[in-house]
Amino acid sequence: MTAMSFHDETLAEGAKVAHFCSMCGPKFCSMKITEDVRKYAEEHGYGTAEEAVKRGMDAMSAEFLAAKKTVSGEQHGEIGGEIYLPESYVKSSER
């Protein structure tokens, strides 16, 4: 099955006059990939997309907690999360 034929197969009848989707390529169809991912998730017990996202977020949270990381700590180091202001602004606010 070509990406074009799958694309046409998945469109509603009124949309079949639309141009071939720009997200697709000659050997893949983003709609087919989405369908395959949904099928895989269903077959492997991931449930709904929302449930899969929650499971993924829970897993990443556990990983971050185990490593004692935070997003800001990882990105900025220990003191990098502070706000840096120009010296002139700081001095003017101290008056």
Coordinates of C-alpha atoms in Angstrom, one line a residue:
M1 CA 0.0 0.0 0.0
T2 CA 1.4 3.4 -0.9
A3 CA 1.2 6.4 1.4
M4 CA -1.0 8.2 -1.1
S5 CA -3.5 5.3 -1.2
F6 CA -3.6 5.0 2.6
H7 CA -4.0 8.8 2.9
D8 CA -7.0 8.7 0.6
E9 CA -8.4 5.7 2.4
T10 CA -8.4 7.5 5.7
L11 CA -10.0 10.8 4.5
A12 CA -13.6 11.5 4.6
E13 CA -15.3 11.4 1.2
G14 CA -15.6 15.2 1.0
A15 CA -11.9 15.7 1.7
K16 CA -10.6 13.3 -1.1
V17 CA -10.2 16.3 -3.4
A18 CA -7.6 17.7 -1.1
H19 CA -3.9 17.7 -2.1
F20 CA -1.7 14.9 -0.7
C21 CA -0.8 15.8 2.9
S22 CA 2.4 17.7 3.3
M23 CA 3.2 15.7 6.5
C24 CA 3.5 12.6 4.4
G25 CA 6.4 11.4 2.2
P26 CA 6.6 9.1 -0.7
K27 CA 7.2 6.1 1.5
F28 CA 5.3 7.0 4.7
C29 CA 2.1 8.5 5.8
S30 CA 1.7 10.4 9.1
M31 CA -1.9 9.1 9.4
K32 CA -0.6 5.5 9.0
I33 CA 2.1 6.1 11.6
T34 CA -0.5 7.5 14.0
E35 CA -2.8 4.5 13.3
D36 CA 0.1 2.1 13.9
V37 CA 1.1 3.8 17.2
R38 CA -2.5 3.7 18.4
K39 CA -2.7 0.0 17.5
Y40 CA 0.6 -0.8 19.3
A41 CA -0.5 1.1 22.4
E42 CA -3.8 -0.8 22.4
E43 CA -2.1 -4.2 21.9
H44 CA 0.4 -3.5 24.7
G45 CA -2.0 -2.2 27.3
Y46 CA -1.2 1.5 27.2
G47 CA -4.9 2.4 27.2
T48 CA -6.0 5.8 26.0
A49 CA -3.5 8.5 24.9
E50 CA -4.2 10.4 28.2
E51 CA -3.4 7.2 30.2
A52 CA -0.2 6.7 28.2
V53 CA 0.9 10.3 28.7
K54 CA 0.2 10.0 32.5
R55 CA 2.2 6.7 32.7
G56 CA 5.1 8.3 30.8
M57 CA 5.0 11.4 33.0
D58 CA 4.9 9.3 36.2
A59 CA 7.8 7.2 35.0
M60 CA 9.9 10.4 34.2
S61 CA 8.9 11.9 37.6
A62 CA 10.2 8.8 39.3
E63 CA 13.4 8.9 37.4
F64 CA 14.0 12.6 38.2
L65 CA 13.2 12.0 41.9
A66 CA 15.5 9.0 42.1
A67 CA 18.3 11.1 40.5
K68 CA 17.3 14.1 42.7
K69 CA 17.0 16.3 39.7
T70 CA 14.7 19.1 38.8
V71 CA 14.2 20.5 35.4
S72 CA 15.6 23.9 36.4
G73 CA 18.4 22.3 38.3
E74 CA 19.4 20.2 35.4
Q75 CA 19.2 23.1 32.9
H76 CA 20.8 25.8 35.0
G77 CA 22.9 24.2 37.7
E78 CA 22.6 25.0 41.3
I79 CA 22.3 28.8 41.1
G80 CA 21.4 29.2 37.5
G81 CA 17.7 29.3 38.2
E82 CA 18.1 32.8 39.7
I83 CA 16.9 35.8 37.7
Y84 CA 19.8 37.9 36.4
L85 CA 19.1 41.6 36.2
P86 CA 21.3 44.4 34.9
E87 CA 23.4 46.0 37.7
S88 CA 21.9 49.4 37.0
Y89 CA 18.4 48.1 37.6
V90 CA 19.4 46.4 40.9
K91 CA 21.1 49.6 42.2
S92 CA 18.1 51.8 41.2
S93 CA 15.7 49.5 43.1
E94 CA 17.9 49.7 46.3
R95 CA 17.3 53.4 46.7

